[in-house]
């Protein structure tokens, strides 16, 4: 398995209807160029593909995460809503349980800490998403529970601190 940016050549077959595909791809190309001009790392998906034949099976990446982190034990003293770098992964169901999400997420953690020199990354999910929580644990994330059930995607939070910074 390897990851690469969803680009015009690869992404064209990965989106839905032709118009939607074209609009999303044009946006991604423009956003990438803007980030590059500003010397900023783009927030975008990386494809998770099978090594054997290049079939797209999912995505992994970073996304801005503005959430009520101040509710959590490890964020005490932080603003109620603070911005963090969120790590996400998503796989087609037929590829669950094969280690692909963990492998892809580990590569992104390495990139976040070694390449981007980030101090911390987070991942969020619902309390009943046991597979994502298991990935968080395999990454070495500290698992915290939001004392409130809202928002639903912020019920369980994985926190990973870069000990090298």
Tab-separated table of N, CA and C in Angstrom:
chain	number	residue	atom	x	y	z
A	1	UNK	N	0.845	-1.174	0.000
A	1	UNK	CA	0.000	0.000	0.000
A	1	UNK	C	0.886	1.232	0.000
A	2	UNK	N	0.489	2.240	-0.729
A	2	UNK	CA	1.195	3.506	-0.682
A	2	UNK	C	0.179	4.626	-0.759
A	3	UNK	N	0.621	5.793	-0.407
A	3	UNK	CA	-0.255	6.944	-0.410
A	3	UNK	C	0.309	7.974	-1.363
A	4	UNK	N	-0.546	8.686	-1.997
A	4	UNK	CA	-0.123	9.821	-2.808
A	4	UNK	C	-1.248	10.831	-2.777
A	5	UNK	N	-0.923	12.054	-3.102
A	5	UNK	CA	-1.949	13.076	-3.115
A	5	UNK	C	-3.001	12.720	-4.144
A	6	UNK	N	-4.253	12.997	-3.811
A	6	UNK	CA	-5.303	12.839	-4.806
A	6	UNK	C	-5.111	13.963	-5.804
A	7	UNK	N	-4.640	13.631	-6.959
A	7	UNK	CA	-4.327	14.661	-7.939
A	7	UNK	C	-5.242	14.539	-9.148
A	8	UNK	N	-5.005	15.390	-10.101
A	8	UNK	CA	-5.887	15.423	-11.265
A	8	UNK	C	-5.901	14.090	-11.999
A	9	UNK	N	-4.750	13.499	-12.192
A	9	UNK	CA	-4.695	12.246	-12.944
A	9	UNK	C	-5.344	11.102	-12.177
A	10	UNK	N	-5.106	11.038	-10.873
A	10	UNK	CA	-5.632	9.937	-10.076
A	10	UNK	C	-7.058	10.209	-9.641
A	11	UNK	N	-7.310	11.410	-9.164
A	11	UNK	CA	-8.601	11.736	-8.582
A	11	UNK	C	-9.742	11.763	-9.567
A	12	UNK	N	-9.457	11.911	-10.840
A	12	UNK	CA	-10.523	12.036	-11.827
A	12	UNK	C	-11.509	10.881	-11.746
A	13	UNK	N	-11.030	9.672	-11.510
A	13	UNK	CA	-11.916	8.519	-11.426
A	13	UNK	C	-12.425	8.278	-10.008
A	14	UNK	N	-12.000	9.092	-9.063
A	14	UNK	CA	-12.314	8.834	-7.668
A	14	UNK	C	-13.536	9.579	-7.165
A	15	UNK	N	-13.968	10.600	-7.858
A	15	UNK	CA	-15.118	11.377	-7.433
A	15	UNK	C	-16.351	10.923	-8.188
A	16	UNK	N	-17.494	11.468	-7.809
A	16	UNK	CA	-18.771	11.070	-8.385
A	16	UNK	C	-19.015	11.588	-9.789
A	17	UNK	N	-20.113	12.295	-9.967
A	17	UNK	CA	-20.532	12.788	-11.277
A	17	UNK	C	-19.459	13.678	-11.892
A	18	UNK	N	-19.438	13.721	-13.219
A	18	UNK	CA	-18.406	14.471	-13.937
A	18	UNK	C	-18.286	15.917	-13.477
A	19	UNK	N	-19.403	16.638	-13.344
A	19	UNK	CA	-19.343	18.043	-12.928
A	19	UNK	C	-18.775	18.180	-11.521
A	20	UNK	N	-19.238	17.341	-10.615
A	20	UNK	CA	-18.735	17.382	-9.240
A	20	UNK	C	-17.252	17.060	-9.217
A	21	UNK	N	-16.873	16.051	-9.954
A	21	UNK	CA	-15.476	15.649	-10.035
A	21	UNK	C	-14.607	16.791	-10.539
A	22	UNK	N	-15.035	17.412	-11.595
A	22	UNK	CA	-14.267	18.503	-12.202
A	22	UNK	C	-14.111	19.660	-11.227
A	23	UNK	N	-15.194	20.052	-10.578
A	23	UNK	CA	-15.159	21.179	-9.637
A	23	UNK	C	-14.226	20.868	-8.464
A	24	UNK	N	-14.345	19.682	-7.884
A	24	UNK	CA	-13.496	19.312	-6.750
A	24	UNK	C	-12.029	19.244	-7.141
A	25	UNK	N	-11.761	18.694	-8.291
A	25	UNK	CA	-10.371	18.594	-8.730
A	25	UNK	C	-9.779	19.959	-9.039
A	26	UNK	N	-10.551	20.821	-9.696
A	26	UNK	CA	-10.060	22.177	-9.971
A	26	UNK	C	-9.776	22.906	-8.666
A	27	UNK	N	-10.671	22.756	-7.691
A	27	UNK	CA	-10.460	23.384	-6.392
A	27	UNK	C	-9.176	22.858	-5.750
A	28	UNK	N	-8.982	21.533	-5.753
A	28	UNK	CA	-7.780	20.956	-5.145
A	28	UNK	C	-6.507	21.462	-5.803
A	29	UNK	N	-6.506	21.560	-7.120
A	29	UNK	CA	-5.319	22.045	-7.832
A	29	UNK	C	-5.037	23.496	-7.460
A	30	UNK	N	-6.073	24.339	-7.449
A	30	UNK	CA	-5.909	25.753	-7.086
A	30	UNK	C	-5.445	25.880	-5.639
A	31	UNK	N	-6.068	25.119	-4.733
A	31	UNK	CA	-5.700	25.187	-3.314
A	31	UNK	C	-4.257	24.744	-3.104
A	32	UNK	N	-3.843	23.687	-3.792
A	32	UNK	CA	-2.457	23.223	-3.679
A	32	UNK	C	-1.476	24.303	-4.111
A	33	UNK	N	-1.766	24.953	-5.210
A	33	UNK	CA	-0.875	26.005	-5.714
A	33	UNK	C	-0.823	27.186	-4.747
A	34	UNK	N	-1.964	27.537	-4.173
A	34	UNK	CA	-2.001	28.642	-3.210
A	34	UNK	C	-1.195	28.293	-1.963
A	35	UNK	N	-1.370	27.092	-1.451
A	35	UNK	CA	-0.595	26.673	-0.282
A	35	UNK	C	0.897	26.672	-0.582
A	36	UNK	N	1.259	26.172	-1.746
A	36	UNK	CA	2.669	26.136	-2.128
A	36	UNK	C	3.251	27.542	-2.204
A	37	UNK	N	2.502	28.477	-2.772
A	37	UNK	CA	2.974	29.859	-2.892
A	37	UNK	C	3.173	30.500	-1.524
A	38	UNK	N	2.381	30.081	-0.550
A	38	UNK	CA	2.474	30.620	0.808
A	38	UNK	C	3.397	29.786	1.696
A	39	UNK	N	4.057	28.790	1.107
A	39	UNK	CA	4.939	27.881	1.844
A	39	UNK	C	4.195	27.207	2.990
A	40	UNK	N	2.949	26.809	2.705
A	40	UNK	CA	2.119	26.141	3.692
A	40	UNK	C	1.798	24.726	3.222
A	41	UNK	N	1.689	23.824	4.170
A	41	UNK	CA	1.297	22.460	3.854
A	41	UNK	C	-0.201	22.428	3.613
A	42	UNK	N	-0.634	21.836	2.515
A	42	UNK	CA	-2.074	21.786	2.256
A	42	UNK	C	-2.768	20.788	3.172
A	43	UNK	N	-3.984	21.141	3.561
A	43	UNK	CA	-4.857	20.186	4.231
A	43	UNK	C	-5.607	19.486	3.116
A	44	UNK	N	-5.338	18.232	2.922
A	44	UNK	CA	-6.050	17.509	1.879
A	44	UNK	C	-5.887	16.021	2.089
A	45	UNK	N	-6.679	15.287	1.341
A	45	UNK	CA	-6.645	13.836	1.419
A	45	UNK	C	-5.417	13.273	0.727
A	46	UNK	N	-4.952	12.182	1.252
A	46	UNK	CA	-3.990	11.347	0.555
A	46	UNK	C	-4.740	10.056	0.246
A	47	UNK	N	-4.513	9.508	-0.904
A	47	UNK	CA	-5.185	8.269	-1.276
A	47	UNK	C	-4.526	7.089	-0.578
A	48	UNK	N	-5.326	6.134	-0.180
A	48	UNK	CA	-4.824	4.845	0.273
A	48	UNK	C	-5.161	3.881	-0.857
A	49	UNK	N	-4.126	3.305	-1.440
A	49	UNK	CA	-4.324	2.416	-2.587
A	49	UNK	C	-3.631	1.083	-2.333
A	50	UNK	N	-4.128	0.063	-2.969
A	50	UNK	CA	-3.501	-1.251	-2.872
A	50	UNK	C	-2.202	-1.262	-3.660
A	51	UNK	N	-1.161	-1.809	-3.063
A	51	UNK	CA	0.124	-1.911	-3.764
A	51	UNK	C	0.005	-2.779	-5.012
A	52	UNK	N	-0.803	-3.791	-4.915
A	52	UNK	CA	-0.874	-4.770	-5.999
A	52	UNK	C	-1.386	-4.194	-7.310
A	53	UNK	N	-2.403	-3.321	-7.241
A	53	UNK	CA	-2.984	-2.838	-8.498
A	53	UNK	C	-3.373	-1.364	-8.495
A	54	UNK	N	-3.067	-0.650	-7.399
A	54	UNK	CA	-3.360	0.778	-7.354
A	54	UNK	C	-4.809	1.130	-7.113
A	55	UNK	N	-5.636	0.157	-6.737
A	55	UNK	CA	-7.050	0.414	-6.480
A	55	UNK	C	-7.211	1.325	-5.271
A	56	UNK	N	-8.001	2.372	-5.424
A	56	UNK	CA	-8.301	3.283	-4.323
A	56	UNK	C	-9.190	2.575	-3.316
A	57	UNK	N	-8.743	2.518	-2.055
A	57	UNK	CA	-9.534	1.861	-1.014
A	57	UNK	C	-9.891	2.800	0.129
A	58	UNK	N	-9.339	4.018	0.127
A	58	UNK	CA	-9.652	4.942	1.202
A	58	UNK	C	-8.841	6.211	1.108
A	59	UNK	N	-8.895	6.985	2.189
A	59	UNK	CA	-8.171	8.251	2.256
A	59	UNK	C	-7.679	8.471	3.675
A	60	UNK	N	-6.617	9.247	3.793
A	60	UNK	CA	-6.040	9.626	5.075
A	60	UNK	C	-5.525	11.045	4.909
A	61	UNK	N	-5.505	11.815	5.978
A	61	UNK	CA	-4.981	13.162	5.841
A	61	UNK	C	-5.145	13.988	7.103
A	62	UNK	N	-4.841	15.254	6.958
A	62	UNK	CA	-4.986	16.220	8.045
A	62	UNK	C	-6.129	17.164	7.704
A	63	UNK	N	-6.800	17.620	8.732
A	63	UNK	CA	-7.863	18.602	8.551
A	63	UNK	C	-7.869	19.515	9.766
A	64	UNK	N	-8.186	20.788	9.563
A	64	UNK	CA	-8.315	21.661	10.721
A	64	UNK	C	-9.448	21.148	11.605
A	65	UNK	N	-9.244	21.172	12.889
A	65	UNK	CA	-10.256	20.678	13.820
A	65	UNK	C	-10.497	21.747	14.887
A	66	UNK	N	-11.602	22.439	14.769
A	66	UNK	CA	-12.001	23.444	15.754
A	66	UNK	C	-13.089	22.808	16.603
A	67	UNK	N	-12.754	22.501	17.834
A	67	UNK	CA	-13.661	21.751	18.687
A	67	UNK	C	-13.501	22.213	20.135
A	68	UNK	N	-14.425	21.788	21.003
A	68	UNK	CA	-14.363	22.187	22.413
A	68	UNK	C	-13.327	21.387	23.208
A	69	UNK	N	-12.059	21.525	22.821
A	69	UNK	CA	-10.993	20.769	23.473
A	69	UNK	C	-10.843	21.132	24.949
A	70	UNK	N	-11.250	22.325	25.338
A	70	UNK	CA	-11.157	22.742	26.730
A	70	UNK	C	-11.929	21.851	27.683
A	71	UNK	N	-12.847	21.038	27.177
A	71	UNK	CA	-13.600	20.089	28.005
A	71	UNK	C	-12.753	18.891	28.432
A	72	UNK	N	-11.663	18.665	27.738
A	72	UNK	CA	-10.877	17.453	27.959
A	72	UNK	C	-9.771	17.665	28.983
A	73	UNK	N	-9.453	16.615	29.714
A	73	UNK	CA	-8.455	16.645	30.778
A	73	UNK	C	-7.107	17.182	30.294
A	74	UNK	N	-6.610	16.674	29.167
A	74	UNK	CA	-5.271	17.072	28.718
A	74	UNK	C	-5.229	18.471	28.118
A	75	UNK	N	-6.374	19.098	27.954
A	75	UNK	CA	-6.418	20.445	27.385
A	75	UNK	C	-6.849	21.480	28.418
A	76	UNK	N	-6.842	21.129	29.680
A	76	UNK	CA	-7.252	22.085	30.715
A	76	UNK	C	-6.440	23.358	30.583
A	77	UNK	N	-7.099	24.460	30.684
A	77	UNK	CA	-6.435	25.742	30.531
A	77	UNK	C	-6.493	26.249	29.105
A	78	UNK	N	-6.844	25.383	28.177
A	78	UNK	CA	-6.980	25.811	26.776
A	78	UNK	C	-8.320	26.510	26.600
A	79	UNK	N	-8.402	27.309	25.583
A	79	UNK	CA	-9.677	27.946	25.266
A	79	UNK	C	-10.721	26.853	25.060
A	80	UNK	N	-11.964	27.177	25.390
A	80	UNK	CA	-13.038	26.195	25.239
A	80	UNK	C	-13.017	25.600	23.834
A	81	UNK	N	-12.968	26.449	22.830
A	81	UNK	CA	-12.843	25.990	21.440
A	81	UNK	C	-11.471	26.408	20.949
A	82	UNK	N	-10.662	25.434	20.645
A	82	UNK	CA	-9.321	25.752	20.169
A	82	UNK	C	-9.034	24.967	18.893
A	83	UNK	N	-8.220	25.541	18.017
A	83	UNK	CA	-7.891	24.843	16.773
A	83	UNK	C	-6.767	23.831	16.984
A	84	UNK	N	-6.917	22.685	16.386
A	84	UNK	CA	-5.908	21.631	16.424
A	84	UNK	C	-5.766	21.053	15.024
A	85	UNK	N	-4.686	20.334	14.808
A	85	UNK	CA	-4.522	19.602	13.554
A	85	UNK	C	-5.120	18.219	13.765
A	86	UNK	N	-6.148	17.928	12.996
A	86	UNK	CA	-6.824	16.644	13.099
A	86	UNK	C	-6.310	15.660	12.063
A	87	UNK	N	-6.146	14.426	12.474
A	87	UNK	CA	-5.771	13.332	11.591
A	87	UNK	C	-7.033	12.524	11.323
A	88	UNK	N	-7.283	12.202	10.060
A	88	UNK	CA	-8.452	11.386	9.748
A	88	UNK	C	-8.060	10.243	8.830
A	89	UNK	N	-8.887	9.223	8.814
A	89	UNK	CA	-8.734	8.100	7.902
A	89	UNK	C	-10.122	7.575	7.598
A	90	UNK	N	-10.265	7.010	6.423
A	90	UNK	CA	-11.527	6.401	6.006
A	90	UNK	C	-11.203	5.317	4.986
A	91	UNK	N	-11.827	4.171	5.158
A	91	UNK	CA	-11.615	3.046	4.243
A	91	UNK	C	-12.950	2.501	3.777
A	92	UNK	N	-12.958	1.925	2.593
A	92	UNK	CA	-14.133	1.190	2.152
A	92	UNK	C	-14.315	-0.003	3.087
A	93	UNK	N	-15.562	-0.322	3.465
A	93	UNK	CA	-15.803	-1.380	4.459
A	93	UNK	C	-15.150	-2.722	4.139
A	94	UNK	N	-15.051	-3.073	2.873
A	94	UNK	CA	-14.462	-4.374	2.542
A	94	UNK	C	-12.965	-4.443	2.846
A	95	UNK	N	-12.375	-3.321	3.219
A	95	UNK	CA	-10.940	-3.294	3.545
A	95	UNK	C	-10.685	-3.035	5.033
A	96	UNK	N	-11.745	-3.022	5.842
A	96	UNK	CA	-11.592	-2.853	7.283
A	96	UNK	C	-10.908	-4.082	7.883
A	97	UNK	N	-10.194	-3.864	8.971
A	97	UNK	CA	-9.612	-4.969	9.724
A	97	UNK	C	-8.371	-5.589	9.103
A	98	UNK	N	-7.781	-4.933	8.130
A	98	UNK	CA	-6.597	-5.477	7.456
A	98	UNK	C	-5.329	-4.673	7.749
A	99	UNK	N	-5.433	-3.674	8.621
A	99	UNK	CA	-4.262	-2.887	9.001
A	99	UNK	C	-3.971	-1.692	8.110
A	100	UNK	N	-4.781	-1.478	7.080
A	100	UNK	CA	-4.513	-0.374	6.154
A	100	UNK	C	-4.650	0.993	6.827
A	101	UNK	N	-5.686	1.173	7.645
A	101	UNK	CA	-5.883	2.469	8.311
A	101	UNK	C	-4.717	2.769	9.248
A	102	UNK	N	-4.289	1.772	10.007
A	102	UNK	CA	-3.172	1.976	10.929
A	102	UNK	C	-1.892	2.304	10.171
A	103	UNK	N	-1.616	1.577	9.101
A	103	UNK	CA	-0.404	1.829	8.319
A	103	UNK	C	-0.406	3.241	7.738
A	104	UNK	N	-1.522	3.637	7.168
A	104	UNK	CA	-1.611	4.971	6.569
A	104	UNK	C	-1.528	6.057	7.635
A	105	UNK	N	-2.230	5.864	8.753
A	105	UNK	CA	-2.210	6.855	9.827
A	105	UNK	C	-0.815	6.975	10.438
A	106	UNK	N	-0.108	5.865	10.591
A	106	UNK	CA	1.271	5.916	11.111
A	106	UNK	C	2.176	6.739	10.207
A	107	UNK	N	2.013	6.573	8.912
A	107	UNK	CA	2.820	7.356	7.975
A	107	UNK	C	2.519	8.845	8.128
A	108	UNK	N	1.261	9.186	8.344
A	108	UNK	CA	0.894	10.592	8.514
A	108	UNK	C	1.407	11.140	9.841
A	109	UNK	N	1.388	10.325	10.893
A	109	UNK	CA	1.942	10.750	12.185
A	109	UNK	C	3.428	11.035	12.028
A	110	UNK	N	4.129	10.161	11.359
A	110	UNK	CA	5.558	10.367	11.118
A	110	UNK	C	5.793	11.665	10.347
A	111	UNK	N	5.005	11.892	9.321
A	111	UNK	CA	5.116	13.128	8.538
A	111	UNK	C	4.789	14.349	9.401
A	112	UNK	N	3.756	14.245	10.234
A	112	UNK	CA	3.358	15.368	11.086
A	112	UNK	C	4.465	15.753	12.058
A	113	UNK	N	5.080	14.760	12.675
A	113	UNK	CA	6.064	15.037	13.711
A	113	UNK	C	7.471	15.245	13.159
A	114	UNK	N	7.878	14.441	12.207
A	114	UNK	CA	9.239	14.544	11.679
A	114	UNK	C	9.357	15.570	10.561
A	115	UNK	N	8.370	15.619	9.692
A	115	UNK	CA	8.425	16.535	8.555
A	115	UNK	C	7.906	17.924	8.873
A	116	UNK	N	6.714	17.972	9.457
A	116	UNK	CA	6.086	19.267	9.746
A	116	UNK	C	6.449	19.809	11.121
A	117	UNK	N	7.027	18.959	11.970
A	117	UNK	CA	7.419	19.317	13.332
A	117	UNK	C	6.250	19.858	14.151
A	118	UNK	N	5.085	19.231	13.995
A	118	UNK	CA	3.923	19.605	14.792
A	118	UNK	C	4.116	19.129	16.223
A	119	UNK	N	3.530	19.846	17.163
A	119	UNK	CA	3.644	19.479	18.563
A	119	UNK	C	2.610	18.472	19.019
A	120	UNK	N	1.470	18.435	18.299
A	120	UNK	CA	0.387	17.557	18.735
A	120	UNK	C	-0.567	17.357	17.566
A	121	UNK	N	-1.150	16.176	17.490
A	121	UNK	CA	-2.244	15.933	16.555
A	121	UNK	C	-3.368	15.239	17.309
A	122	UNK	N	-4.569	15.353	16.779
A	122	UNK	CA	-5.747	14.755	17.402
A	122	UNK	C	-6.524	13.956	16.364
A	123	UNK	N	-7.341	13.051	16.856
A	123	UNK	CA	-8.303	12.336	16.022
A	123	UNK	C	-9.597	12.259	16.824
A	124	UNK	N	-10.716	12.377	16.158
A	124	UNK	CA	-12.003	12.375	16.854
A	124	UNK	C	-12.942	11.361	16.215
A	125	UNK	N	-13.858	10.836	17.035
A	125	UNK	CA	-14.858	9.905	16.521
A	125	UNK	C	-15.998	9.766	17.525
A	126	UNK	N	-16.975	8.959	17.155
A	126	UNK	CA	-18.090	8.649	18.042
A	126	UNK	C	-17.666	7.543	19.012
A	127	UNK	N	-18.353	7.473	20.163
A	127	UNK	CA	-18.013	6.466	21.176
A	127	UNK	C	-18.139	5.035	20.663
A	128	UNK	N	-19.050	4.795	19.735
A	128	UNK	CA	-19.274	3.424	19.274
A	128	UNK	C	-18.412	3.026	18.073
A	129	UNK	N	-17.513	3.895	17.633
A	129	UNK	CA	-16.643	3.569	16.499
A	129	UNK	C	-15.394	2.856	17.024
A	130	UNK	N	-15.583	1.592	17.396
A	130	UNK	CA	-14.508	0.840	18.048
A	130	UNK	C	-13.300	0.637	17.134
A	131	UNK	N	-13.515	0.544	15.838
A	131	UNK	CA	-12.388	0.351	14.915
A	131	UNK	C	-11.479	1.580	14.892
A	132	UNK	N	-12.071	2.770	14.825
A	132	UNK	CA	-11.248	3.985	14.829
A	132	UNK	C	-10.558	4.180	16.168
A	133	UNK	N	-11.246	3.858	17.242
A	133	UNK	CA	-10.627	3.967	18.566
A	133	UNK	C	-9.451	2.992	18.668
A	134	UNK	N	-9.587	1.807	18.084
A	134	UNK	CA	-8.480	0.842	18.080
A	134	UNK	C	-7.291	1.381	17.286
A	135	UNK	N	-7.545	2.045	16.166
A	135	UNK	CA	-6.451	2.658	15.399
A	135	UNK	C	-5.764	3.717	16.254
A	136	UNK	N	-6.552	4.555	16.930
A	136	UNK	CA	-5.973	5.586	17.798
A	136	UNK	C	-5.037	4.956	18.829
A	137	UNK	N	-5.484	3.871	19.444
A	137	UNK	CA	-4.665	3.201	20.457
A	137	UNK	C	-3.385	2.635	19.845
A	138	UNK	N	-3.489	2.031	18.659
A	138	UNK	CA	-2.291	1.480	18.006
A	138	UNK	C	-1.297	2.580	17.641
A	139	UNK	N	-1.793	3.786	17.422
A	139	UNK	CA	-0.911	4.922	17.134
A	139	UNK	C	-0.247	5.460	18.400
A	140	UNK	N	-0.696	4.992	19.564
A	140	UNK	CA	-0.153	5.473	20.827
A	140	UNK	C	-0.869	6.695	21.361
A	141	UNK	N	-2.029	6.992	20.814
A	141	UNK	CA	-2.786	8.165	21.267
A	141	UNK	C	-3.357	7.926	22.659
A	142	UNK	N	-3.407	8.996	23.445
A	142	UNK	CA	-4.134	8.987	24.699
A	142	UNK	C	-5.601	9.170	24.344
A	143	UNK	N	-6.457	8.296	24.858
A	143	UNK	CA	-7.877	8.343	24.527
A	143	UNK	C	-8.615	9.092	25.627
A	144	UNK	N	-9.367	10.093	25.224
A	144	UNK	CA	-10.172	10.865	26.173
A	144	UNK	C	-11.626	10.845	25.733
A	145	UNK	N	-12.504	10.895	26.712
A	145	UNK	CA	-13.943	10.940	26.435
A	145	UNK	C	-14.456	12.338	26.726
A	146	UNK	N	-15.190	12.871	25.797
A	146	UNK	CA	-15.847	14.158	25.992
A	146	UNK	C	-16.952	13.947	27.027
A	147	UNK	N	-16.983	14.730	28.105
A	147	UNK	CA	-18.029	14.548	29.109
A	147	UNK	C	-19.430	14.808	28.562
A	148	UNK	N	-19.513	15.493	27.451
A	148	UNK	CA	-20.788	15.733	26.778
A	148	UNK	C	-20.844	14.844	25.537
A	149	UNK	N	-22.016	14.450	25.133
A	149	UNK	CA	-22.143	13.640	23.916
A	149	UNK	C	-22.147	14.482	22.649
A	150	UNK	N	-22.080	15.776	22.796
A	150	UNK	CA	-22.136	16.660	21.626
A	150	UNK	C	-20.852	17.459	21.502
A	151	UNK	N	-20.404	17.714	20.304
A	151	UNK	CA	-20.944	17.172	19.062
A	151	UNK	C	-20.633	15.683	18.943
A	152	UNK	N	-21.445	14.961	18.182
A	152	UNK	CA	-21.333	13.497	18.127
A	152	UNK	C	-19.957	13.032	17.647
A	153	UNK	N	-19.336	13.763	16.751
A	153	UNK	CA	-18.029	13.366	16.207
A	153	UNK	C	-16.880	13.653	17.178
A	154	UNK	N	-17.194	14.263	18.315
A	154	UNK	CA	-16.191	14.643	19.315
A	154	UNK	C	-16.416	13.878	20.623
A	155	UNK	N	-17.071	12.725	20.563
A	155	UNK	CA	-17.333	11.951	21.770
A	155	UNK	C	-16.060	11.289	22.302
A	156	UNK	N	-15.247	10.763	21.405
A	156	UNK	CA	-13.971	10.145	21.765
A	156	UNK	C	-12.866	10.873	21.017
A	157	UNK	N	-11.825	11.248	21.747
A	157	UNK	CA	-10.733	12.022	21.156
A	157	UNK	C	-9.409	11.324	21.456
A	158	UNK	N	-8.631	11.114	20.408
A	158	UNK	CA	-7.275	10.599	20.564
A	158	UNK	C	-6.304	11.762	20.477
A	159	UNK	N	-5.350	11.812	21.387
A	159	UNK	CA	-4.367	12.900	21.427
A	159	UNK	C	-2.973	12.281	21.392
A	160	UNK	N	-2.153	12.772	20.490
A	160	UNK	CA	-0.779	12.292	20.391
A	160	UNK	C	0.153	13.491	20.408
A	161	UNK	N	1.062	13.505	21.391
A	161	UNK	CA	1.998	14.610	21.569
A	161	UNK	C	3.359	14.198	21.020
A	162	UNK	N	3.965	15.107	20.297
A	162	UNK	CA	5.307	14.899	19.755
A	162	UNK	C	6.305	15.117	20.887
A	163	UNK	N	6.915	14.063	21.352
A	163	UNK	CA	7.846	14.172	22.480
A	163	UNK	C	9.193	14.753	22.067
A	164	UNK	N	9.432	14.887	20.772
A	164	UNK	CA	10.705	15.439	20.291
A	164	UNK	C	10.703	16.963	20.255
A	165	UNK	N	9.534	17.586	20.427
A	165	UNK	CA	9.491	19.058	20.368
A	165	UNK	C	9.586	19.668	21.739
